[in-house]
Coordinates of C-alpha atoms in Angstrom, one line a residue:
Chain A
M24 CA 30.0 5.5 -9.5
L25 CA 29.7 2.1 -11.2
L26 CA 26.8 1.6 -8.8
T27 CA 25.0 4.7 -10.0
I28 CA 25.3 3.6 -13.6
V29 CA 24.0 0.1 -12.8
F30 CA 21.2 1.8 -10.8
Y31 CA 20.0 3.8 -13.8
I32 CA 20.2 0.7 -16.0
A33 CA 18.2 -1.3 -13.4
V34 CA 15.5 1.4 -13.1
T35 CA 15.2 1.5 -16.9
V36 CA 15.0 -2.3 -17.2
E37 CA 12.4 -2.5 -14.4
A38 CA 10.4 0.2 -16.2
M39 CA 10.4 -1.7 -19.5
T40 CA 9.4 -5.0 -18.0
A41 CA 6.6 -3.2 -16.1
A42 CA 5.4 -1.6 -19.3
L43 CA 5.1 -5.1 -21.0
A44 CA 3.1 -6.3 -17.9
A45 CA 0.9 -3.2 -18.4
G46 CA 0.4 -4.1 -22.0
R47 CA -0.7 -7.6 -21.2
R48 CA -3.4 -6.0 -18.9
Q49 CA -4.3 -3.6 -21.8
M50 CA -3.7 -0.5 -19.7
D51 CA -3.7 2.9 -21.3
W52 CA -0.5 5.0 -21.8
F53 CA -0.9 6.7 -18.4
G54 CA -1.3 3.3 -16.7
V55 CA 1.8 2.1 -18.4
C56 CA 3.9 5.0 -17.1
M57 CA 2.3 4.7 -13.6
L58 CA 3.0 1.0 -13.4
A59 CA 6.5 1.6 -14.6
C60 CA 7.1 4.3 -11.9
V61 CA 5.7 2.1 -9.2
T62 CA 7.8 -0.9 -10.3
A63 CA 11.0 0.9 -10.9
L64 CA 10.9 3.3 -7.9
G65 CA 8.6 1.5 -5.5
G66 CA 11.3 -0.5 -3.8
G67 CA 13.3 2.6 -2.8
T68 CA 10.1 4.5 -1.9
A69 CA 8.9 1.7 0.4
R70 CA 12.3 1.6 2.1
D71 CA 12.5 5.3 2.6
V72 CA 8.9 5.6 3.9
L73 CA 9.4 2.7 6.3
L74 CA 12.7 4.1 7.5
G75 CA 11.4 7.7 7.6
H76 CA 14.3 8.7 5.2
Y77 CA 13.1 11.8 3.5
P78 CA 13.1 13.2 0.8
L79 CA 12.5 10.2 -1.4
T80 CA 15.0 9.6 -4.2
W81 CA 12.6 10.6 -7.0
V82 CA 11.4 13.7 -5.1
E83 CA 15.0 14.9 -4.9
N84 CA 15.8 13.8 -8.4
P85 CA 12.7 14.2 -10.5
Y86 CA 14.5 13.3 -13.7
L87 CA 14.2 9.7 -12.6
L88 CA 10.5 10.0 -13.2
I89 CA 11.1 11.3 -16.7
L90 CA 13.6 8.5 -17.4
V91 CA 11.2 5.9 -16.2
C92 CA 8.2 7.3 -18.2
G93 CA 10.4 7.6 -21.2
A94 CA 11.6 4.0 -21.0
A95 CA 8.0 2.9 -20.6
M96 CA 6.8 4.8 -23.6
A97 CA 9.7 3.6 -25.7
T98 CA 8.7 0.0 -24.7
I99 CA 5.3 0.6 -26.3
A100 CA 7.0 1.4 -29.6
I101 CA 9.4 -1.5 -29.5
A102 CA 7.4 -4.2 -27.6
R103 CA 8.2 -6.9 -30.1
V104 CA 11.9 -6.2 -29.9
V105 CA 11.9 -6.0 -26.1
D106 CA 10.1 -9.3 -26.0
R107 CA 12.8 -11.0 -28.1
L108 CA 15.5 -9.6 -25.7
R109 CA 14.5 -12.0 -22.9
W110 CA 18.0 -12.9 -21.9
P111 CA 19.6 -9.5 -22.0
F112 CA 16.8 -8.4 -19.8
L113 CA 17.2 -11.1 -17.3
V114 CA 20.9 -10.3 -17.1
L115 CA 20.3 -6.6 -16.6
D116 CA 17.5 -7.4 -14.1
G117 CA 19.9 -9.6 -12.2
L118 CA 22.6 -6.8 -12.1
G119 CA 19.9 -4.4 -11.1
L120 CA 18.8 -6.6 -8.2
V121 CA 22.3 -6.6 -6.8
A122 CA 22.8 -2.9 -7.3
L123 CA 19.5 -2.0 -5.7
T124 CA 20.3 -4.2 -2.8
I125 CA 23.7 -2.6 -2.2
I126 CA 22.1 0.9 -2.5
G127 CA 19.5 0.0 0.0
C128 CA 22.0 -1.5 2.4
N129 CA 24.1 1.7 2.2
I130 CA 21.2 3.8 3.2
G131 CA 20.5 1.5 6.2
I132 CA 24.2 1.7 7.2
E133 CA 24.3 5.6 6.8
M134 CA 21.3 5.7 9.1
G135 CA 23.1 3.6 11.7
L136 CA 20.5 0.8 11.8
H137 CA 20.8 -2.7 13.2
P138 CA 22.4 -5.2 10.7
V139 CA 19.1 -7.1 10.3
I140 CA 17.3 -3.9 9.3
V141 CA 20.2 -3.0 6.9
I142 CA 19.6 -6.3 5.1
V143 CA 15.9 -5.8 5.1
A144 CA 16.5 -2.3 3.7
G145 CA 18.5 -3.8 0.9
M146 CA 15.9 -6.5 0.2
L147 CA 13.0 -4.0 0.2
T148 CA 14.8 -1.8 -2.3
G149 CA 15.3 -4.9 -4.5
I150 CA 11.9 -6.6 -4.4
V151 CA 9.1 -4.3 -3.4
G152 CA 8.7 -2.8 -6.9
G153 CA 7.8 -6.1 -8.3
I154 CA 5.4 -6.8 -5.5
L155 CA 3.6 -3.5 -6.0
R156 CA 3.5 -4.2 -9.8
D157 CA 1.8 -7.5 -9.1
I158 CA -0.7 -6.0 -6.7
L159 CA -1.7 -3.3 -9.2
C160 CA -2.0 -6.0 -11.9
N161 CA -4.2 -8.0 -9.5
D162 CA -1.9 -11.0 -9.2
V163 CA -0.5 -12.9 -6.2
P164 CA 3.1 -11.5 -6.1
L165 CA 5.4 -13.5 -8.3
V166 CA 8.3 -13.1 -5.8
F167 CA 6.5 -15.3 -3.3
S168 CA 6.2 -18.3 -5.7
G169 CA 9.5 -20.0 -5.6
E170 CA 12.0 -18.0 -7.6
L171 CA 15.4 -17.3 -6.0
Y172 CA 14.9 -13.5 -6.1
A173 CA 14.5 -12.2 -2.6
T174 CA 16.9 -14.8 -1.5
V175 CA 19.6 -13.5 -3.8
S176 CA 19.0 -10.0 -2.4
I177 CA 19.3 -11.3 1.2
V178 CA 22.4 -13.3 0.5
T179 CA 24.0 -10.3 -1.3
G180 CA 23.1 -7.9 1.5
A181 CA 24.5 -10.4 4.1
I182 CA 27.8 -10.7 2.3
Y183 CA 28.1 -7.0 1.8
L184 CA 27.4 -6.3 5.5
L185 CA 29.7 -9.1 6.7
G186 CA 32.5 -7.8 4.5
R187 CA 32.0 -4.3 6.0
H188 CA 32.2 -5.7 9.5
L189 CA 35.4 -7.5 8.6
G190 CA 36.8 -4.1 7.5
F191 CA 37.1 -4.6 3.7
E192 CA 37.2 -1.7 1.4
S193 CA 34.0 -0.3 -0.1
D194 CA 34.9 -0.8 -3.8
L195 CA 36.1 -4.3 -3.1
L196 CA 32.9 -5.1 -1.3
I197 CA 30.7 -3.9 -4.1
I198 CA 32.6 -6.1 -6.5
A199 CA 32.3 -9.1 -4.1
A200 CA 28.6 -8.6 -3.8
F201 CA 28.2 -8.6 -7.6
A202 CA 30.5 -11.6 -7.9
V203 CA 28.2 -13.6 -5.6
G204 CA 24.7 -12.2 -6.1
F205 CA 24.7 -12.0 -9.9
P206 CA 25.9 -15.5 -10.7
L207 CA 23.6 -16.9 -8.0
R208 CA 20.6 -15.2 -9.7
L209 CA 21.6 -16.4 -13.2
L210 CA 22.3 -19.9 -12.1
S211 CA 19.0 -20.0 -10.3
I212 CA 17.3 -19.1 -13.6
I213 CA 19.3 -21.5 -15.7
Y214 CA 18.9 -24.5 -13.4
K215 CA 15.5 -23.5 -12.2
W216 CA 16.6 -23.5 -8.6
S217 CA 13.7 -22.6 -6.4
M218 CA 12.8 -22.1 -2.7
P219 CA 10.8 -24.9 -1.3
K220 CA 7.1 -24.2 -1.3
F221 CA 4.7 -24.5 1.6
V222 CA 1.6 -26.2 0.2
Y223 CA -1.3 -26.5 2.7
E224 CA -4.6 -27.7 1.5
K225 CA -7.1 -27.8 4.4
D226 CA -9.1 -24.7 4.8
W227 CA -8.7 -23.0 8.1
R228 CA -10.8 -20.3 9.6
Chain B
M38 CA -12.1 29.5 0.4
L39 CA -14.0 28.4 -2.7
L40 CA -11.4 25.7 -2.9
T41 CA -12.2 24.5 0.6
I42 CA -15.9 24.2 -0.2
V43 CA -15.2 22.3 -3.4
F44 CA -12.7 20.1 -1.4
Y45 CA -15.4 19.1 1.1
I46 CA -17.9 18.4 -1.7
A47 CA -15.3 16.3 -3.5
V48 CA -14.5 14.3 -0.4
T49 CA -18.2 13.7 0.2
V50 CA -18.8 12.6 -3.4
E51 CA -15.8 10.3 -3.4
A52 CA -17.1 8.7 -0.2
M53 CA -20.5 8.1 -1.7
T54 CA -19.3 6.5 -4.9
A55 CA -16.9 4.3 -2.8
A56 CA -19.9 3.3 -0.7
L57 CA -21.7 2.1 -3.8
A58 CA -18.6 0.2 -4.8
A59 CA -18.5 -1.4 -1.4
G60 CA -22.2 -2.3 -1.7
R61 CA -21.5 -4.1 -5.0
R62 CA -18.9 -6.2 -3.1
Q63 CA -21.4 -6.9 -0.3
M64 CA -19.1 -5.4 2.3
D65 CA -20.4 -4.8 5.8
W66 CA -21.0 -1.3 7.2
F67 CA -17.5 -1.1 8.6
G68 CA -16.1 -2.0 5.2
V69 CA -18.3 0.7 3.6
C70 CA -16.9 3.3 5.9
M71 CA -13.3 2.1 5.6
L72 CA -13.5 2.0 1.8
A73 CA -15.0 5.5 1.8
C74 CA -12.2 6.8 4.0
V75 CA -9.5 5.2 1.8
T76 CA -11.1 6.5 -1.4
A77 CA -11.9 10.0 -0.2
L78 CA -8.7 10.7 1.8
G79 CA -6.3 8.2 0.3
G80 CA -5.0 10.6 -2.3
G81 CA -4.0 13.3 0.1
T82 CA -2.6 10.7 2.5
A83 CA -0.4 9.1 -0.2
R84 CA 0.9 12.5 -1.2
D85 CA 1.7 13.5 2.4
V86 CA 3.4 10.2 3.2
L87 CA 5.5 10.2 0.1
L88 CA 6.5 13.9 0.6
G89 CA 7.0 13.4 4.4
H90 CA 4.4 16.2 5.0
Y91 CA 3.1 15.5 8.5
P92 CA 0.6 15.6 10.1
L93 CA -1.8 14.2 7.5
T94 CA -4.9 16.3 6.7
W95 CA -7.3 13.9 8.5
V96 CA -5.1 13.6 11.6
E97 CA -5.1 17.4 11.9
N98 CA -8.8 17.7 11.1
P99 CA -10.5 14.5 12.3
Y100 CA -13.9 15.8 11.4
L101 CA -13.1 14.8 7.9
L102 CA -13.3 11.2 8.9
I103 CA -16.7 11.8 10.5
L104 CA -17.9 13.6 7.3
V105 CA -16.7 10.7 5.1
C106 CA -18.2 8.0 7.3
G107 CA -21.5 10.0 7.5
A108 CA -21.7 10.3 3.8
A109 CA -21.0 6.6 3.4
M110 CA -23.7 5.6 5.8
A111 CA -26.1 8.0 4.2
T112 CA -25.4 6.3 0.9
I113 CA -26.5 3.0 2.3
A114 CA -29.9 4.5 3.1
I115 CA -30.3 6.2 -0.3
A116 CA -28.4 4.0 -2.7
R117 CA -31.2 3.9 -5.3
V118 CA -31.3 7.7 -5.3
V119 CA -27.6 8.1 -5.5
D120 CA -27.6 5.6 -8.4
R121 CA -30.1 7.7 -10.4
L122 CA -27.9 10.8 -9.8
R123 CA -25.2 9.6 -12.2
W124 CA -24.7 13.0 -13.9
P125 CA -24.7 15.3 -10.9
F126 CA -22.1 12.9 -9.4
L127 CA -19.9 12.9 -12.5
V128 CA -20.1 16.7 -12.5
L129 CA -19.2 17.0 -8.8
D130 CA -16.5 14.3 -9.2
G131 CA -15.0 16.4 -12.1
L132 CA -15.0 19.5 -9.9
G133 CA -13.5 17.5 -7.1
L134 CA -10.7 16.2 -9.3
V135 CA -9.7 19.8 -10.2
A136 CA -9.9 21.0 -6.6
L137 CA -7.9 18.1 -5.3
T138 CA -5.2 18.7 -7.9
I139 CA -4.9 22.3 -7.0
I140 CA -4.7 21.6 -3.3
G141 CA -2.0 19.0 -4.0
C142 CA 0.0 21.4 -6.1
N143 CA -0.2 24.0 -3.5
I144 CA 1.3 21.7 -0.9
G145 CA 4.1 20.9 -3.3
I146 CA 4.7 24.6 -4.0
E147 CA 4.7 25.4 -0.2
M148 CA 7.3 22.7 0.3
G149 CA 9.5 24.3 -2.4
L150 CA 9.6 21.2 -4.6
H151 CA 10.6 20.8 -8.2
P152 CA 7.8 21.6 -10.8
V153 CA 7.6 18.0 -11.9
I154 CA 7.1 16.9 -8.3
V155 CA 4.5 19.6 -7.8
I156 CA 2.5 18.3 -10.7
V157 CA 2.9 14.7 -9.4
A158 CA 1.7 15.9 -5.9
G159 CA -1.4 17.3 -7.5
M160 CA -2.0 14.2 -9.5
L161 CA -1.5 11.8 -6.6
T162 CA -4.0 13.9 -4.6
G163 CA -6.5 13.5 -7.4
I164 CA -6.2 9.9 -8.4
V165 CA -4.7 7.7 -5.7
G166 CA -7.9 7.4 -3.7
G167 CA -9.6 5.6 -6.7
I168 CA -6.6 3.4 -7.2
L169 CA -6.6 2.2 -3.5
R170 CA -10.4 1.7 -3.8
D171 CA -9.9 -0.6 -6.7
I172 CA -7.1 -2.5 -5.0
L173 CA -9.2 -3.1 -1.9
C174 CA -12.1 -4.2 -4.2
N175 CA -9.6 -6.6 -5.9
D176 CA -9.8 -4.9 -9.3
V177 CA -7.2 -3.7 -11.7
P178 CA -7.4 0.1 -11.1
L179 CA -9.9 1.8 -13.4
V180 CA -7.8 4.9 -13.8
F181 CA -5.3 2.8 -15.9
S182 CA -7.9 1.7 -18.4
G183 CA -8.3 4.6 -20.8
E184 CA -10.4 7.3 -19.2
L185 CA -9.0 10.8 -19.3
Y186 CA -8.8 11.2 -15.5
A187 CA -5.2 11.3 -14.5
T188 CA -4.5 13.2 -17.7
V189 CA -7.0 15.9 -16.7
S190 CA -5.2 16.2 -13.4
I191 CA -1.8 16.5 -15.0
V192 CA -3.0 19.1 -17.5
T193 CA -4.7 21.1 -14.7
G194 CA -1.6 21.0 -12.6
A195 CA 0.6 22.1 -15.5
I196 CA -1.6 25.1 -16.3
Y197 CA -1.8 26.1 -12.6
L198 CA 2.0 25.9 -12.3
L199 CA 2.7 27.6 -15.6
G200 CA 0.4 30.4 -14.6
R201 CA 2.2 30.8 -11.3
H202 CA 5.6 31.0 -13.0
L203 CA 4.1 33.7 -15.3
G204 CA 3.2 35.7 -12.2
F205 CA -0.6 35.5 -12.4
E206 CA -2.7 36.0 -9.3
S207 CA -3.7 33.0 -7.1
D208 CA -7.5 33.5 -7.4
L209 CA -7.3 34.0 -11.2
L210 CA -5.2 30.8 -11.5
I211 CA -7.6 28.7 -9.6
I212 CA -10.4 29.9 -11.8
A213 CA -8.3 29.2 -14.9
A214 CA -7.5 25.7 -13.7
F215 CA -11.2 25.0 -13.2
A216 CA -12.0 26.6 -16.6
V217 CA -9.7 24.2 -18.3
G218 CA -9.7 21.0 -16.2
F219 CA -13.4 20.7 -15.6
P220 CA -14.7 21.1 -19.2
L221 CA -11.9 18.8 -20.3
R222 CA -13.1 16.1 -17.9
L223 CA -16.8 16.6 -18.9
L224 CA -16.1 16.6 -22.6
S225 CA -13.9 13.5 -22.3
I226 CA -16.9 11.7 -20.6
I227 CA -19.5 13.0 -23.2
Y228 CA -17.4 12.2 -26.3
K229 CA -15.8 9.1 -24.7
W230 CA -12.3 10.5 -25.3
S231 CA -9.7 8.1 -24.1
M232 CA -6.0 7.6 -23.8
P233 CA -4.6 5.1 -26.3
K234 CA -4.2 1.7 -24.8
F235 CA -1.1 -0.5 -25.0
V236 CA -2.3 -4.0 -25.8
Y237 CA 0.4 -6.6 -25.8
E238 CA -0.6 -10.2 -26.1
K239 CA 2.5 -12.4 -26.1
D240 CA 3.5 -13.7 -22.7
W241 CA 6.9 -12.6 -21.6
R242 CA 8.9 -13.9 -18.7
Chain C
M221 CA 4.2 -5.4 31.2
L222 CA 1.3 -7.8 30.8
L223 CA 0.5 -5.8 27.6
T224 CA 4.0 -6.5 26.3
I225 CA 3.6 -10.3 26.9
V226 CA 0.2 -10.3 25.1
F227 CA 1.7 -8.2 22.3
Y228 CA 4.4 -10.8 21.7
I229 CA 1.8 -13.6 21.8
A230 CA -0.4 -11.7 19.4
V231 CA 2.4 -11.1 16.9
T232 CA 3.3 -14.8 17.0
V233 CA -0.3 -15.9 16.5
E234 CA -0.8 -13.5 13.6
A235 CA 2.4 -14.8 12.0
M236 CA 1.2 -18.4 12.3
T237 CA -2.2 -17.8 10.8
A238 CA -0.6 -15.8 8.0
A239 CA 1.7 -18.7 7.4
L240 CA -1.2 -21.0 6.9
A241 CA -2.8 -18.5 4.5
A242 CA 0.5 -18.5 2.6
G243 CA 0.4 -22.3 2.5
R244 CA -3.0 -22.3 1.0
R245 CA -1.7 -20.0 -1.8
Q246 CA 1.3 -22.4 -2.2
M247 CA 3.8 -19.6 -1.5
D248 CA 7.5 -20.4 -1.1
W249 CA 9.3 -20.2 2.3
F250 CA 10.3 -16.6 1.7
G251 CA 6.7 -15.7 0.8
V252 CA 5.6 -17.4 4.0
C253 CA 7.9 -15.2 6.1
M254 CA 7.1 -12.0 4.2
L255 CA 3.4 -12.6 4.5
A256 CA 3.8 -13.3 8.2
C257 CA 5.8 -10.1 8.7
V258 CA 3.3 -8.0 6.8
T259 CA 0.4 -9.5 8.7
A260 CA 1.9 -9.4 12.2
L261 CA 3.6 -6.1 12.0
G262 CA 1.7 -4.3 9.2
G263 CA -0.9 -2.8 11.6
G264 CA 1.7 -1.0 13.7
T265 CA 3.7 0.0 10.6
A266 CA 0.7 1.5 8.9
R267 CA -0.2 3.4 12.1
D268 CA 3.3 4.8 12.5
V269 CA 3.7 5.7 8.9
L270 CA 0.4 7.5 8.8
L271 CA 1.1 9.3 12.1
G272 CA 4.8 10.1 11.2
H273 CA 5.9 8.2 14.3
Y274 CA 9.5 7.1 13.6
P275 CA 11.4 4.8 14.0
L276 CA 8.9 1.9 13.4
T277 CA 8.6 -0.7 16.1
W278 CA 10.4 -3.4 14.1
V279 CA 13.2 -1.1 13.1
E280 CA 13.9 -0.2 16.7
N281 CA 13.5 -3.8 17.8
P282 CA 14.6 -6.1 14.9
Y283 CA 14.2 -9.2 17.0
L284 CA 10.5 -8.9 16.3
L285 CA 11.3 -9.8 12.6
I286 CA 13.2 -12.9 13.8
L287 CA 10.4 -13.9 16.1
V288 CA 7.8 -13.5 13.3
C289 CA 9.9 -15.4 10.7
G290 CA 10.6 -18.1 13.3
A291 CA 7.0 -18.6 14.1
A292 CA 6.1 -18.7 10.4
M293 CA 8.8 -21.4 9.7
A294 CA 7.6 -23.4 12.7
T295 CA 4.1 -23.3 11.3
I296 CA 5.3 -25.0 8.1
A297 CA 6.6 -27.9 10.3
I298 CA 3.5 -28.2 12.4
A299 CA 0.7 -27.1 10.0
R300 CA -1.5 -30.0 10.8
V301 CA -1.2 -29.4 14.6
V302 CA -1.8 -25.6 14.1
D303 CA -4.9 -26.4 12.1
R304 CA -6.4 -28.5 14.9
L305 CA -5.8 -25.7 17.4
R306 CA -8.5 -23.6 15.9
W307 CA -10.0 -22.5 19.2
P308 CA -6.8 -21.7 21.1
F309 CA -5.8 -19.6 18.1
L310 CA -9.1 -17.7 18.0
V311 CA -8.8 -17.0 21.7
L312 CA -5.2 -15.8 21.4
D313 CA -6.1 -13.8 18.3
G314 CA -8.9 -12.1 20.3
L315 CA -6.5 -11.3 23.1
G316 CA -4.1 -9.9 20.6
L317 CA -6.7 -7.7 18.9
V318 CA -7.4 -6.0 22.3
A319 CA -3.7 -5.7 23.1
L320 CA -2.8 -4.2 19.8
T321 CA -5.7 -1.8 20.1
I322 CA -4.5 -0.6 23.5
I323 CA -0.9 -0.3 22.3
G324 CA -2.1 1.7 19.3
C325 CA -4.2 4.0 21.4
N326 CA -1.3 4.6 23.8
I327 CA 0.8 5.9 21.0
G328 CA -1.9 8.2 19.8
I329 CA -2.3 9.5 23.4
E330 CA 1.5 10.0 23.8
M331 CA 1.5 12.0 20.5
G332 CA -1.3 14.2 21.9
L333 CA -3.7 13.5 19.1
H334 CA -7.5 14.1 18.9
P335 CA -9.6 11.3 20.6
V336 CA -11.0 10.2 17.2
I337 CA -7.5 9.8 15.9
V338 CA -6.5 7.9 19.0
I339 CA -9.3 5.4 18.4
V340 CA -8.3 5.2 14.7
A341 CA -4.7 4.6 15.7
G342 CA -5.8 1.7 17.9
M343 CA -8.0 0.2 15.2
L344 CA -5.3 0.5 12.5
T345 CA -2.9 -1.3 14.8
G346 CA -5.4 -4.1 15.3
I347 CA -6.8 -4.7 11.8
V348 CA -4.4 -3.4 9.0
G349 CA -2.2 -6.5 9.2
G350 CA -5.1 -8.7 8.2
I351 CA -6.1 -6.3 5.4
L352 CA -2.6 -6.3 3.9
R353 CA -2.5 -10.1 4.2
D354 CA -5.7 -10.4 2.1
I355 CA -4.4 -7.9 -0.5
L356 CA -1.2 -9.8 -0.9
C357 CA -3.2 -13.0 -1.2
N358 CA -5.4 -11.3 -3.8
D359 CA -8.6 -11.4 -1.8
V360 CA -11.2 -8.8 -0.9
P361 CA -10.2 -8.1 2.7
L362 CA -12.0 -10.5 5.2
V363 CA -12.4 -7.7 7.8
F364 CA -14.9 -6.0 5.5
S365 CA -17.2 -9.0 5.2
G366 CA -19.3 -8.9 8.3
E367 CA -17.2 -10.3 11.2
L368 CA -17.2 -8.2 14.4
Y369 CA -13.4 -7.6 14.3
A370 CA -12.8 -3.9 13.6
T371 CA -15.9 -3.1 15.7
V372 CA -14.4 -4.9 18.7
S373 CA -11.3 -2.8 18.2
I374 CA -13.2 0.5 18.0
V375 CA -15.3 -0.4 21.1
T376 CA -12.2 -1.4 23.0
G377 CA -10.5 1.8 22.1
A378 CA -13.5 4.0 22.9
I379 CA -13.8 2.4 26.4
Y380 CA -10.1 2.8 27.1
L381 CA -10.1 6.4 26.1
L382 CA -13.3 7.2 27.9
G383 CA -11.9 5.6 31.1
R384 CA -8.8 7.8 30.7
H385 CA -10.8 10.9 30.4
L386 CA -12.7 9.9 33.6
G387 CA -9.3 9.7 35.3
F388 CA -9.1 5.9 35.9
E389 CA -5.8 4.3 36.6
S390 CA -3.8 2.9 33.7
D391 CA -3.7 -0.8 34.9
L392 CA -7.4 -0.8 35.7
L393 CA -8.2 0.5 32.3
I394 CA -6.2 -2.1 30.5
I395 CA -8.0 -4.8 32.5
A396 CA -11.4 -3.1 31.7
A397 CA -10.5 -3.0 28.0
F398 CA -9.7 -6.7 28.0
A399 CA -12.8 -7.5 30.1
V400 CA -15.0 -5.9 27.4
G401 CA -13.2 -6.4 24.1
F402 CA -12.2 -10.0 24.5
P403 CA -15.6 -11.5 25.5
L404 CA -17.2 -9.3 22.9
R405 CA -15.0 -10.9 20.2
L406 CA -15.5 -14.4 21.5
L407 CA -19.2 -14.1 21.8
S408 CA -19.4 -12.7 18.3
I409 CA -17.6 -15.8 17.0
I410 CA -19.7 -18.2 19.0
Y411 CA -23.1 -16.6 18.1
K412 CA -21.9 -15.6 14.7
W413 CA -22.8 -11.9 15.3
S414 CA -22.1 -9.8 12.4
M415 CA -22.2 -6.3 11.1
P416 CA -25.1 -5.7 8.7
K417 CA -24.0 -5.8 5.1
F418 CA -24.6 -3.3 2.4
V419 CA -25.6 -5.3 -0.7
Y420 CA -26.1 -3.3 -3.8
E421 CA -26.7 -5.0 -7.1
K422 CA -27.1 -2.4 -9.9
D423 CA -23.9 -1.5 -11.6
W424 CA -23.0 2.2 -11.5
R425 CA -20.4 4.0 -13.5

């Protein structure tokens, strides 16, 4: 229940940040909506296509598409405001990352998959939207460049899964996952924690 | 029947324009064929993968691949001629867009999907090929940059679907969809109609 | 059996070369692993998603993911060494290309698909990983730029399939495919054979 609410908030927030990215590329209104859909729903879509889990969330529940396009169009109207809300957005995005991860893990668990794949399903749900956004904007995906984003998703998924194997209750586990994943994400932004980079200069091939 | 003919023409035209795009990127002959396949068949493929509608069109009917590669190779031979045929190509491309949209909508209808998803299925069929072409060519997708292309597809799909709900005959509906979508596309090219753009300068993140 | 061993070697080699590509883009450790997974397993994944052949290889056998990430992380430690091993890598990559092609063809054959699609299945398995790597690195895919790579895969697949139709034994066929595809790849590197390019200057559209 709480998870569903956070899911809708996360989807809305992703749509709005994607709309700003589209604006920086001077895309038209259709491009804004399309990029918002890909960013907000691309993670779950990638997960479901890779796991063969049909129908996709937005096919079953088309109102998601309308929500996402509405949020994207609203962003066009209030871009300056959205821009000033940097911190609220990072907070909501962090909550969303944890929520998407848990939702993804749940689908992996329902399908009876191997724990490694369950964690991968959670991670895909959390991060693929941003990767697709960056590909469509013709960038090297941001998520590969040092931020603790995917890592937060993997840690959250691992804790969630471990707790399940230890027999904890579902609601408790969701709270625990938020209690670890969300502060981890916020602290990583505040203290600029980052994954080590692999820098290799010599050209090979 | 008419739809099938226009479908084959559309696929051929898409393949030829993709081949020219490949030529501008100095791709090899294999790249030309691959880009032609992705552009001409990518829309239907994306639709079918997202809807879980297997087998894909070109898996069921492999002669499509041969048609597309043939058209692409022919374009290498007659690039100068193809280049001069700008208007015939835009006309055929416009017809193709409407045909692909109707075909996509029909598949959505057959699968008993929600009207919003039926329109999305039509639109994906019409525009994803071009988006994939631009990603493989390392461009920001053209369809996001103002042209009335996706919009034509959405309008066409909406009219087609509305007509069906009002109980009109299938053949009549196809004609109506062409009668609206095709002139709309041509007029948008002639008068340079375009979607409003969302231009946002300040850097956020 | 032999095929399985070569498959694991191929996956490892692909992961290591992808890790070097990630290093040149200064990706973080997570990006290195992700790019390695996409490159090493993307071909089979694309094939299975397009053919509707579930579950995917790495979902069924998650240890593949661990192997790939392990190989990628090891590459970070020994990048200088890997760099000096250019020839061994090209040799293993050539063997891998043939192995992946045969594995892909076998899946197409098992599914009872049309010969053209069987060859396409083999080729997708062999080359899509590299294409996805280049898209994520924001390059125009290398495989489109003249090297005899996809061509080797198509020739190998065609010989394998032809041999099957002529009733040759499976083991013999695998050896024949290696005996043709592998030297063809090596010779194409040594003598810099390349596909003709289609270079087209004038801007169209």
